[in-house]
CSV table of C-alpha atoms and ligand atoms in Angstrom, one decimal:
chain,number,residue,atom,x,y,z
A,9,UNK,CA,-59.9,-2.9,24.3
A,10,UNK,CA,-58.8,-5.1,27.3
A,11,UNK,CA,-60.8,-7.5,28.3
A,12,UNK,CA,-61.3,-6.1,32.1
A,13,UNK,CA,-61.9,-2.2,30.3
A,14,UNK,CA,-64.6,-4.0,28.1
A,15,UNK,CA,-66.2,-5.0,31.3
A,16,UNK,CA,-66.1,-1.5,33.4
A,17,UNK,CA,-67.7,0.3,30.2
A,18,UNK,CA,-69.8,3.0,31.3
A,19,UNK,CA,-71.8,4.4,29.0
A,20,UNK,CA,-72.5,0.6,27.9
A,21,UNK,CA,-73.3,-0.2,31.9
A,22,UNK,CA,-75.9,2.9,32.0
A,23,UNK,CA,-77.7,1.1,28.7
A,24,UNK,CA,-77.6,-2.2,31.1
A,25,UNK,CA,-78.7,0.0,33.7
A,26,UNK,CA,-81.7,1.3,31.9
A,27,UNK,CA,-82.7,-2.3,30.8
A,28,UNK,CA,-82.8,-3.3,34.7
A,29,UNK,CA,-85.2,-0.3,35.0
A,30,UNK,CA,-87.4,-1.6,32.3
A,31,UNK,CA,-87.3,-5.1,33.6
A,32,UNK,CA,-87.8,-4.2,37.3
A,33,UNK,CA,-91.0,-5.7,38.8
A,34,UNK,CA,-93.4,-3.5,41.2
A,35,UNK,CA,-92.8,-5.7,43.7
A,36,UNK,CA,-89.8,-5.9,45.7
A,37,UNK,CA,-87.3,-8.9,44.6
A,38,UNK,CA,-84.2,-10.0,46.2
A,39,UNK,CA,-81.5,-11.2,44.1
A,40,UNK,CA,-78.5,-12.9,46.2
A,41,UNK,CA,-75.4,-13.0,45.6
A,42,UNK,CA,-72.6,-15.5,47.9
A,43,UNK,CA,-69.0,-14.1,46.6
A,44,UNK,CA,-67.0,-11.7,48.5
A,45,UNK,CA,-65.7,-10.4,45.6
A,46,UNK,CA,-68.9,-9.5,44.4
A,47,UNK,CA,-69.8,-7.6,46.7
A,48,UNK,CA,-66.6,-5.9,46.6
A,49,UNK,CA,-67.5,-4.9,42.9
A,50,UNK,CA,-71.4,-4.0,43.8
A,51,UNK,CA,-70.3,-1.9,46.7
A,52,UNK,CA,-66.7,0.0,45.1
A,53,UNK,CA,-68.7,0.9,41.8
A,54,UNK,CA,-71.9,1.7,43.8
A,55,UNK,CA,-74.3,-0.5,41.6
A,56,UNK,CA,-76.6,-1.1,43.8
A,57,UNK,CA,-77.3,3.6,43.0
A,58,UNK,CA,-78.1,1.9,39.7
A,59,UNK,CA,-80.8,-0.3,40.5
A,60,UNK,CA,-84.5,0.5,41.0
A,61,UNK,CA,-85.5,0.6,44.7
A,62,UNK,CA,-87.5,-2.8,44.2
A,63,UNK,CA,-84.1,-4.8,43.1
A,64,UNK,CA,-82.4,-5.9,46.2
A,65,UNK,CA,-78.9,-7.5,45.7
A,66,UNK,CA,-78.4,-9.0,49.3
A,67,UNK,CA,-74.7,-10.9,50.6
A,68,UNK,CA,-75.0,-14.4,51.4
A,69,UNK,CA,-72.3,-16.4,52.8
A,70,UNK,CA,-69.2,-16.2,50.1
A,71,UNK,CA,-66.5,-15.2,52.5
A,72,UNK,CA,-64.1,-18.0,53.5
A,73,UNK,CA,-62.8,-16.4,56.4
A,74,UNK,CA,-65.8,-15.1,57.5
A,75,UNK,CA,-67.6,-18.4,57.7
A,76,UNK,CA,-64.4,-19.9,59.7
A,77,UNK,CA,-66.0,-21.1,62.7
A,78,UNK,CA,-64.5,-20.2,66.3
A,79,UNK,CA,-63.8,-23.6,66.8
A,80,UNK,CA,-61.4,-24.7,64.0
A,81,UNK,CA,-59.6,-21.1,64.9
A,82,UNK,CA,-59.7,-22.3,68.5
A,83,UNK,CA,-57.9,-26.1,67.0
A,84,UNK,CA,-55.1,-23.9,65.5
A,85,UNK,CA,-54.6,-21.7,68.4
A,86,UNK,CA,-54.1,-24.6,70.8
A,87,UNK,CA,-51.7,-26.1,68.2
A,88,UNK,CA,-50.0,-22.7,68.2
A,89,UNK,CA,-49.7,-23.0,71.8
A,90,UNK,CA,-48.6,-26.4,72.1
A,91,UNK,CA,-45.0,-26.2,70.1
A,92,UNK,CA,-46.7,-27.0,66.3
A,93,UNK,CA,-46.0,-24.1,64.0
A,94,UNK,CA,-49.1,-22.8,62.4
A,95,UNK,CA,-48.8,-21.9,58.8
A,96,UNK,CA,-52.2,-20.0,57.2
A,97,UNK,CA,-53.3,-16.8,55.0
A,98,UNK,CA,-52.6,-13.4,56.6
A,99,UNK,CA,-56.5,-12.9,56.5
A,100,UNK,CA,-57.1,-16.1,58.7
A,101,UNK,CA,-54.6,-15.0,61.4
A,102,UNK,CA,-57.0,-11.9,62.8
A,103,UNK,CA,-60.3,-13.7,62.9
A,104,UNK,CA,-61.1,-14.5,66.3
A,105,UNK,CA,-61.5,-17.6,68.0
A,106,UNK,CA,-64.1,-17.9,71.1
A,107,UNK,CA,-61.5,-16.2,73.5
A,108,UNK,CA,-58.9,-14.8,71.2
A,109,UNK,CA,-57.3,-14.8,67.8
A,110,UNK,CA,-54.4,-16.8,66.2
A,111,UNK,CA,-52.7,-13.4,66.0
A,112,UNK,CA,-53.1,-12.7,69.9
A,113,UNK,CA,-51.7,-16.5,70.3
A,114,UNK,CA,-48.6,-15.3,68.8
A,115,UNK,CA,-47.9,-12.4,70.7
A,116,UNK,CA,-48.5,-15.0,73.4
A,117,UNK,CA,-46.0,-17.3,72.4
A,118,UNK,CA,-47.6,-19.0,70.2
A,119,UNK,CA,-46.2,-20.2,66.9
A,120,UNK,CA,-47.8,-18.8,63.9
A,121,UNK,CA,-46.8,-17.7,60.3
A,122,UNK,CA,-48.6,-16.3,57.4
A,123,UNK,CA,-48.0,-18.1,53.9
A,124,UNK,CA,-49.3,-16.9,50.9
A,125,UNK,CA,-49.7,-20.9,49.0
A,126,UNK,CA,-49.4,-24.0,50.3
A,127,UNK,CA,-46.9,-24.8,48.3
A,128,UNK,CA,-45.3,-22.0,50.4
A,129,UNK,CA,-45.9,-23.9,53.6
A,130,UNK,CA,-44.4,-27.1,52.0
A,131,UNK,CA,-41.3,-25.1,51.3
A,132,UNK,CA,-41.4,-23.7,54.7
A,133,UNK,CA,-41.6,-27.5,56.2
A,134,UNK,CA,-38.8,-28.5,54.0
A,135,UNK,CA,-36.5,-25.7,55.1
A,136,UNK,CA,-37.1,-27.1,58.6
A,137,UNK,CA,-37.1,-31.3,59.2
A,138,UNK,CA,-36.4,-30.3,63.0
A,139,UNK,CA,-40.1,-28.8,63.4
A,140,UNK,CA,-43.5,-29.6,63.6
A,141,UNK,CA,-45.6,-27.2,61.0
A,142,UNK,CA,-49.4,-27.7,60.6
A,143,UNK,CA,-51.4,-25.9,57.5
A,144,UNK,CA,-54.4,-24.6,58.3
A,145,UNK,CA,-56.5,-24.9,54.9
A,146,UNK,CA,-59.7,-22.8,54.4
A,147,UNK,CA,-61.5,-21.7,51.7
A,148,UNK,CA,-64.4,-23.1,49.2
A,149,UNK,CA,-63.8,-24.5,45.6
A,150,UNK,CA,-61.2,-22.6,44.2
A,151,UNK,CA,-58.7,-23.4,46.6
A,152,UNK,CA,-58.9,-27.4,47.8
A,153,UNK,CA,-57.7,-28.0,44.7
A,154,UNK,CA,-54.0,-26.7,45.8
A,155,UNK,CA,-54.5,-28.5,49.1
A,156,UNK,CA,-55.0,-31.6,48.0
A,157,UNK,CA,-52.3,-31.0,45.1
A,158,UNK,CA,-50.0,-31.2,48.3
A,159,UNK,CA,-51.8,-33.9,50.3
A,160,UNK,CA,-51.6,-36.6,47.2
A,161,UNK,CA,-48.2,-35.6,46.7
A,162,UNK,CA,-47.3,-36.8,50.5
A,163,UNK,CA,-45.5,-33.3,51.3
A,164,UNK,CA,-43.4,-33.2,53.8
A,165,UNK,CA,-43.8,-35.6,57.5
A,166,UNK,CA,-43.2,-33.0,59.4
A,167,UNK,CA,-46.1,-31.1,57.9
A,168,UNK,CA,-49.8,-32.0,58.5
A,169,UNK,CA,-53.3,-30.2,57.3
A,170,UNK,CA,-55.8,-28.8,59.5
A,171,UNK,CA,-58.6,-29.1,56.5
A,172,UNK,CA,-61.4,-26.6,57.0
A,173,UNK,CA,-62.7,-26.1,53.5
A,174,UNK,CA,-66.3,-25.7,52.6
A,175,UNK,CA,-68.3,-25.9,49.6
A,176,UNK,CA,-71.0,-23.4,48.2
A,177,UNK,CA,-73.6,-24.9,47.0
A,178,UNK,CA,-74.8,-26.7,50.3
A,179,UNK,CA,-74.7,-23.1,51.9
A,180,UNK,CA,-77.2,-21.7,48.6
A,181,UNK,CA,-79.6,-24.1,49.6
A,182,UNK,CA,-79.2,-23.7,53.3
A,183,UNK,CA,-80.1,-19.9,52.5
A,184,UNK,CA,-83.2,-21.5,50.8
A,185,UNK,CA,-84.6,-23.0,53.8
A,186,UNK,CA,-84.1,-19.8,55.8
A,187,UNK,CA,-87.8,-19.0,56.4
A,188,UNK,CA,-88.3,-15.4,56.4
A,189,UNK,CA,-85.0,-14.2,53.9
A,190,UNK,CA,-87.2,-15.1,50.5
A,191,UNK,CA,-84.4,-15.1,47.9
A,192,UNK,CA,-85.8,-14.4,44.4
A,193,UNK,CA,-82.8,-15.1,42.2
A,194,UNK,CA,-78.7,-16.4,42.9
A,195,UNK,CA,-76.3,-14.9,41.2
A,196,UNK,CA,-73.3,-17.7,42.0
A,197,UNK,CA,-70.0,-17.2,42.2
A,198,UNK,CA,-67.9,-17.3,38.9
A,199,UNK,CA,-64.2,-18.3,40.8
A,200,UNK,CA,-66.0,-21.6,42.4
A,201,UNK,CA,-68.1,-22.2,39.3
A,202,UNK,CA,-64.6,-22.1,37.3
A,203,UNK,CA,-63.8,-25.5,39.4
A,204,UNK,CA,-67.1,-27.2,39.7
A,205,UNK,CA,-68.6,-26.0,36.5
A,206,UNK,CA,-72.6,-25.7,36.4
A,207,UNK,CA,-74.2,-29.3,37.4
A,208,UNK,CA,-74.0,-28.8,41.4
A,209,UNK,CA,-76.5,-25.5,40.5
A,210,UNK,CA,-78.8,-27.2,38.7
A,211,UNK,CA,-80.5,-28.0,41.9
A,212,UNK,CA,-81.9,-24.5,42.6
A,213,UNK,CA,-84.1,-23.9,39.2
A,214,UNK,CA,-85.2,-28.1,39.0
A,215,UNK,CA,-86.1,-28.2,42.9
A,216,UNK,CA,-86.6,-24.6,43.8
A,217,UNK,CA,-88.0,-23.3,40.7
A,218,UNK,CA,-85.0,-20.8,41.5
A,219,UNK,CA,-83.4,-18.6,38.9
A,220,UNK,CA,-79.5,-18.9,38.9
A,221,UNK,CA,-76.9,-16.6,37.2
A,222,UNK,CA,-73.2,-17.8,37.1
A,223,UNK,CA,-71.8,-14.4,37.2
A,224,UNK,CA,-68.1,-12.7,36.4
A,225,UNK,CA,-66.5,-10.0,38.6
A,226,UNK,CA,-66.4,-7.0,36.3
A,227,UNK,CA,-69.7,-4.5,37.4
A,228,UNK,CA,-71.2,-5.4,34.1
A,229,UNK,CA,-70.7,-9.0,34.8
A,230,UNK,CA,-73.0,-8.2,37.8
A,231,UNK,CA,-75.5,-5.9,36.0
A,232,UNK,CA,-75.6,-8.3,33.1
A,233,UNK,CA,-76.5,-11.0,35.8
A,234,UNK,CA,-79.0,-9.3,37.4
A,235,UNK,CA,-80.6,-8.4,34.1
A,236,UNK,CA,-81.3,-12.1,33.4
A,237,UNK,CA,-82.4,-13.0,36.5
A,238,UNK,CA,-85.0,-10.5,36.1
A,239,UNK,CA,-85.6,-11.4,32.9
A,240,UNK,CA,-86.7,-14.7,33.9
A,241,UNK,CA,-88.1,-13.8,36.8
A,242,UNK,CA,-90.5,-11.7,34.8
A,243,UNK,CA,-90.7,-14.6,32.5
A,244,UNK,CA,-91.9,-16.9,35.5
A,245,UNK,CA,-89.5,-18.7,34.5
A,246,UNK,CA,-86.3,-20.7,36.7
A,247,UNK,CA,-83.3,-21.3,34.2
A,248,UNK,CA,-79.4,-21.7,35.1
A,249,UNK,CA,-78.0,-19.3,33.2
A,250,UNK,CA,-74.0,-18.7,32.8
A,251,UNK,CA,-73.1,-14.8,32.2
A,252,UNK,CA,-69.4,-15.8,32.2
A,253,UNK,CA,-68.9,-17.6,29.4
A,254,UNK,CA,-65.3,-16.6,29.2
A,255,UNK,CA,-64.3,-18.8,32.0
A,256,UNK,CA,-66.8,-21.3,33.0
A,257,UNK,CA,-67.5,-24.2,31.3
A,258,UNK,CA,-70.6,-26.8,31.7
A,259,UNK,CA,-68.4,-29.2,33.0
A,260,UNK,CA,-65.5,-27.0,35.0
A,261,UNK,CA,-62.0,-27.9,35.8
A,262,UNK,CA,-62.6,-31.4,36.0
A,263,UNK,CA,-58.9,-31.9,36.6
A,264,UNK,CA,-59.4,-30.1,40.0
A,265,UNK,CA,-62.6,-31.8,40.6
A,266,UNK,CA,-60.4,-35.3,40.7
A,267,UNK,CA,-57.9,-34.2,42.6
A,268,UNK,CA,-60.8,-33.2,45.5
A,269,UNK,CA,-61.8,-36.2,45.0
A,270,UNK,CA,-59.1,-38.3,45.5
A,271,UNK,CA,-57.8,-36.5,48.7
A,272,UNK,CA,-61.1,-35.5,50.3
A,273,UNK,CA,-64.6,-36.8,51.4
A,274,UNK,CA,-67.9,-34.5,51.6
A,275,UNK,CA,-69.0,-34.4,55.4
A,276,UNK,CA,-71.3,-31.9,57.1
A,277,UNK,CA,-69.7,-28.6,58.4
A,278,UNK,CA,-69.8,-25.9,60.7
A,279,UNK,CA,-70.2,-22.4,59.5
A,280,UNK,CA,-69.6,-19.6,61.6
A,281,UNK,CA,-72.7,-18.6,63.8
A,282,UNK,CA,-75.1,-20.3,61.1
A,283,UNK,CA,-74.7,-23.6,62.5
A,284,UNK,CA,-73.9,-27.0,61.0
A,285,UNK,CA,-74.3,-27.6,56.9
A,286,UNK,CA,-75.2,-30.9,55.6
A,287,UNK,CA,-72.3,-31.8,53.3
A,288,UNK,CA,-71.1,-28.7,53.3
A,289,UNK,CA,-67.5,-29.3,54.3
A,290,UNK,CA,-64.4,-31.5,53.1
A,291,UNK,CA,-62.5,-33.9,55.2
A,292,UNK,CA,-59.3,-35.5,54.6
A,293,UNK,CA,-59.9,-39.3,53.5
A,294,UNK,CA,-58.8,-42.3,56.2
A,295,UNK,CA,-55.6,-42.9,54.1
A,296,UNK,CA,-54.4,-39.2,54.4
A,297,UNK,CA,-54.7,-39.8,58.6
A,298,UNK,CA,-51.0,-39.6,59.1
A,299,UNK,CA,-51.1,-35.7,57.8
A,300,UNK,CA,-54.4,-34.9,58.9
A,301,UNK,CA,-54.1,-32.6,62.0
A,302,UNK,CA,-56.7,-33.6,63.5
A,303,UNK,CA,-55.9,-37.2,64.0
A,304,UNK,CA,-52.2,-36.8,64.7
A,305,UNK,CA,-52.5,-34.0,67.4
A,306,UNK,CA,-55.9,-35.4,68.8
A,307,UNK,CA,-57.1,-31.7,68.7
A,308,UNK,CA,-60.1,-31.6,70.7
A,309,UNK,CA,-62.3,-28.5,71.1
A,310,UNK,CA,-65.7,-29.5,72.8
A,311,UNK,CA,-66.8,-25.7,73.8
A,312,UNK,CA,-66.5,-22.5,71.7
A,313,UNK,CA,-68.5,-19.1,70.9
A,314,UNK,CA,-68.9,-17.7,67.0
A,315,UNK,CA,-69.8,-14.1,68.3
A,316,UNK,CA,-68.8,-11.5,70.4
A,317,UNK,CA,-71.9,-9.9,72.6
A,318,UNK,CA,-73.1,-7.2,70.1
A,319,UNK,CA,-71.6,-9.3,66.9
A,320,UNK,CA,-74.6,-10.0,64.2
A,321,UNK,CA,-72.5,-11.4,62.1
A,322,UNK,CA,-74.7,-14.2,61.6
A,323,UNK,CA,-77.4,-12.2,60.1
A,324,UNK,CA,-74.9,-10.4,57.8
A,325,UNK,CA,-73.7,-13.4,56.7
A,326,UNK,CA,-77.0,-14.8,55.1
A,327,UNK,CA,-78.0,-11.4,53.8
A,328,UNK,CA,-80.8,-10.8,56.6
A,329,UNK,CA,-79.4,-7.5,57.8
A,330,UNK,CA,-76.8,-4.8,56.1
A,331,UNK,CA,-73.8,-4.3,58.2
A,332,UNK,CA,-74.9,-0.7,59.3
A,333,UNK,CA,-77.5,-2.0,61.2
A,334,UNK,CA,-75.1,-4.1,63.6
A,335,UNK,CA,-74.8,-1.5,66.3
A,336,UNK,CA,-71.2,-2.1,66.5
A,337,UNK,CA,-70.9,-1.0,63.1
A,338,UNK,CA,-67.8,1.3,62.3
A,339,UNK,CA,-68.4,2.5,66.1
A,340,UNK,CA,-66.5,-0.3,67.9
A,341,UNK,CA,-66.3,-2.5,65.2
A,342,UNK,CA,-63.9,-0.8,62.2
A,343,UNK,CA,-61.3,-2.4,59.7
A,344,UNK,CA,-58.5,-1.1,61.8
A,345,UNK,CA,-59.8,-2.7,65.0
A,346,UNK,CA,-62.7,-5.8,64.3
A,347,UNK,CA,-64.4,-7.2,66.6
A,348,UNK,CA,-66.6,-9.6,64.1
A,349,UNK,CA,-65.1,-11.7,61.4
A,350,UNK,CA,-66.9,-10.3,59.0
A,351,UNK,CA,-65.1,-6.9,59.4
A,352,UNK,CA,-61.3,-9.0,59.4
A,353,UNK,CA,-61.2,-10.2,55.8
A,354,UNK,CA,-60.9,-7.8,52.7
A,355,UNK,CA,-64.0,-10.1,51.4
A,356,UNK,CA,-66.3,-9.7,54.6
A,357,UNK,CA,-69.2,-7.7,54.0
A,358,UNK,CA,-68.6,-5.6,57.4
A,359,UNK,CA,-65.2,-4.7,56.1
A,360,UNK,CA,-66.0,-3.5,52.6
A,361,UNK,CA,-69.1,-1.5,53.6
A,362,UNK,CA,-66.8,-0.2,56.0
A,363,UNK,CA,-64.5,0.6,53.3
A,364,UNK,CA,-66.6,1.4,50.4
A,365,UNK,CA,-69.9,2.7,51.8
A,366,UNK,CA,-69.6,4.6,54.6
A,367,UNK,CA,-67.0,6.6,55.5
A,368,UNK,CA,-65.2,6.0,58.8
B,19,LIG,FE1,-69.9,-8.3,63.4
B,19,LIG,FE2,-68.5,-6.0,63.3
B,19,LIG,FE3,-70.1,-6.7,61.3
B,19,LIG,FE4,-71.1,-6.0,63.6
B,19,LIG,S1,-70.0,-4.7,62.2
B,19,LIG,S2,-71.7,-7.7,62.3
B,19,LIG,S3,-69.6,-6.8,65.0
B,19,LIG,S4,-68.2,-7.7,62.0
């Protein structure tokens, strides 16, 4: 049987299913989760119909587009604007920025082109000494490593990085401190934990007495996850536990770890209508200056906005509220035509409740 079939068995997810039951507590427990593509898999094989109505699985912030804030889409825009070509992922283009979106900047005049790699965008550069190309780099983990595959190799001149990574674990224990969301249980993401292994977790059961899941993608990666988080929850118990064996390691890719740390420093970070993280964010280190965006365009944006009036993406985004109860909610706010960044990317909450949950 192939490995992914293994994992969508369903007579062998209603036996996990049943164990959940058995495990569930009387009391209401919230389990979060901060992947985009897990929620992808709770919400298109509807396991959260599975779980008894005291298990909550709630969406933190694991979209990396979602969590772009206005302003570094408001930095790119102004390069658009200004002559530099702007190279990012097709996702990153429709997000908006305070006033508008990188995509309204190009029907503006603005110069902007979707890349599927950076190595894409270094090819791009090469193709064209005459221009000015700036890569806009987001996401968490799983892809700085690429990035800074092409900032150590000293890519191109005429191409520079507008670096607006982030890192998960500060945002888990930002969710920690919010006062009234009591999280019972993480279930963390298995495509960042693939990079940086299991150590940065330990944190949540030592300090928080927090129960921790590294978790796969497949649905019964997720119900198995959920089973042991109950389990130790019933235990009393706060263990870091790793369901996906098949891929993460203790240690992780600690080939990608040195390469993020040889092109990048840990500073704190903005995240889209939560506010700033501490050490949440990567930054290009002082000897990468002459292809960091930033420096070499003295990009300056001292006002911006997160949310549209109406937007609550900021309470989607730690789990507080379920997209149905933003008012805008596939009324004005729908996949075809988002007003929220959480309803632009296919790994916003908005857009697959949109997609999976509710029918428009
Ligand atoms: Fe924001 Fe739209 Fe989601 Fe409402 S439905 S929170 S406006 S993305």
């Amino acid at each position: 049987m192939e490995e992914h079939t293994r994992f969508r068995d369903p007579k062998l997810a209603k036996k996990v299913a049943d164990y959940i039951k058995r495990l569930a507590p009387p009391h209401d427990v919230k389990l979060c989760h901060v992947c985009g593509t897990h929620e992808w898999t709770i919400s298109h094989y509807g396991l959260r119909t599975l779980l008894p109505s005291t298990v909550h699985v709630i969406a933190g912030p694991g979209c990396p587009v979602c969590i772009l804030p206005a302003a570094e889409i408001d930095e790119a825009i102004a390069l658009a604007l200004s002559g530099v070509t702007v190279l990012t992922f097709g996702d990153v283009i429709r997000v908006p920025g305070s006033e508008t979106s990188l995509h309204e900047a190009r029907a503006s005049g603005g110069a902007v082109k979707v890349v599927y790699s950076v190595s894409d965008a270094v090819k791009m550069a090469e193709r064209h000494p005459d221009r000015d190309f700036v890569f806009l780099a987001i996401g968490f983990e799983t892809t700085a490593p690429a990035t800074a595959v092409e900032v150590l190799d000293r890519s191109p001149e005429n191409l520079s990085f507008l670096v607006s990574h982030r890192l998960i674990p500060p945002a888990m224990e930002m969710l920690l401190g919010v006062g009234d969301l009591h999280i019972d249980g993480f279930i963390a993401p298995g495509h960042v934990s693939t990079i940086i292994g299991m150590e940065p977790y330990q944190i949540f059961p030592e300090a928080y007495h927090m129960p921790t899941v590294v978790a796969g993608f497949e649905p019964l990666d997720v119900l198995f996850a959920i089973s042991m988080l109950l389990q130790q929850i019933k235990e009393g118990e706060a263990r870091l536990e790793n369901e996906y064996k098949r891929s993460v390691t203790q240690e992780g890719n600690l080939k990608a770890q040195r390469l993020i740390k040889r092109a990048f420093g840990t500073v704190g970070g903005r995240w889209r209508g939560l506010g700033r993280i501490p050490s949440s964010a990567l930054a290009l280190k002082e000897e990468f200056r002459f292809c960091n965006a930033r420096e070499k365009y003295n990009v300056e944006v001292t006002h911006s906005r997160d949310l549209l009036p109406g937007c609550l993406c900021h309470l989607v985004m730690i789990g507080k509220i379920n997209p149905p109860e933003c008012p805008l909610f596939m009324k004005t706010c729908t996949p075809s035509s988002p007003k929220g960044a959480c309803m632009v990317s296919n790994e916003g909450t908005c857009r697959i409740w949109g997609q999976h949950t509710v029918s428009p």
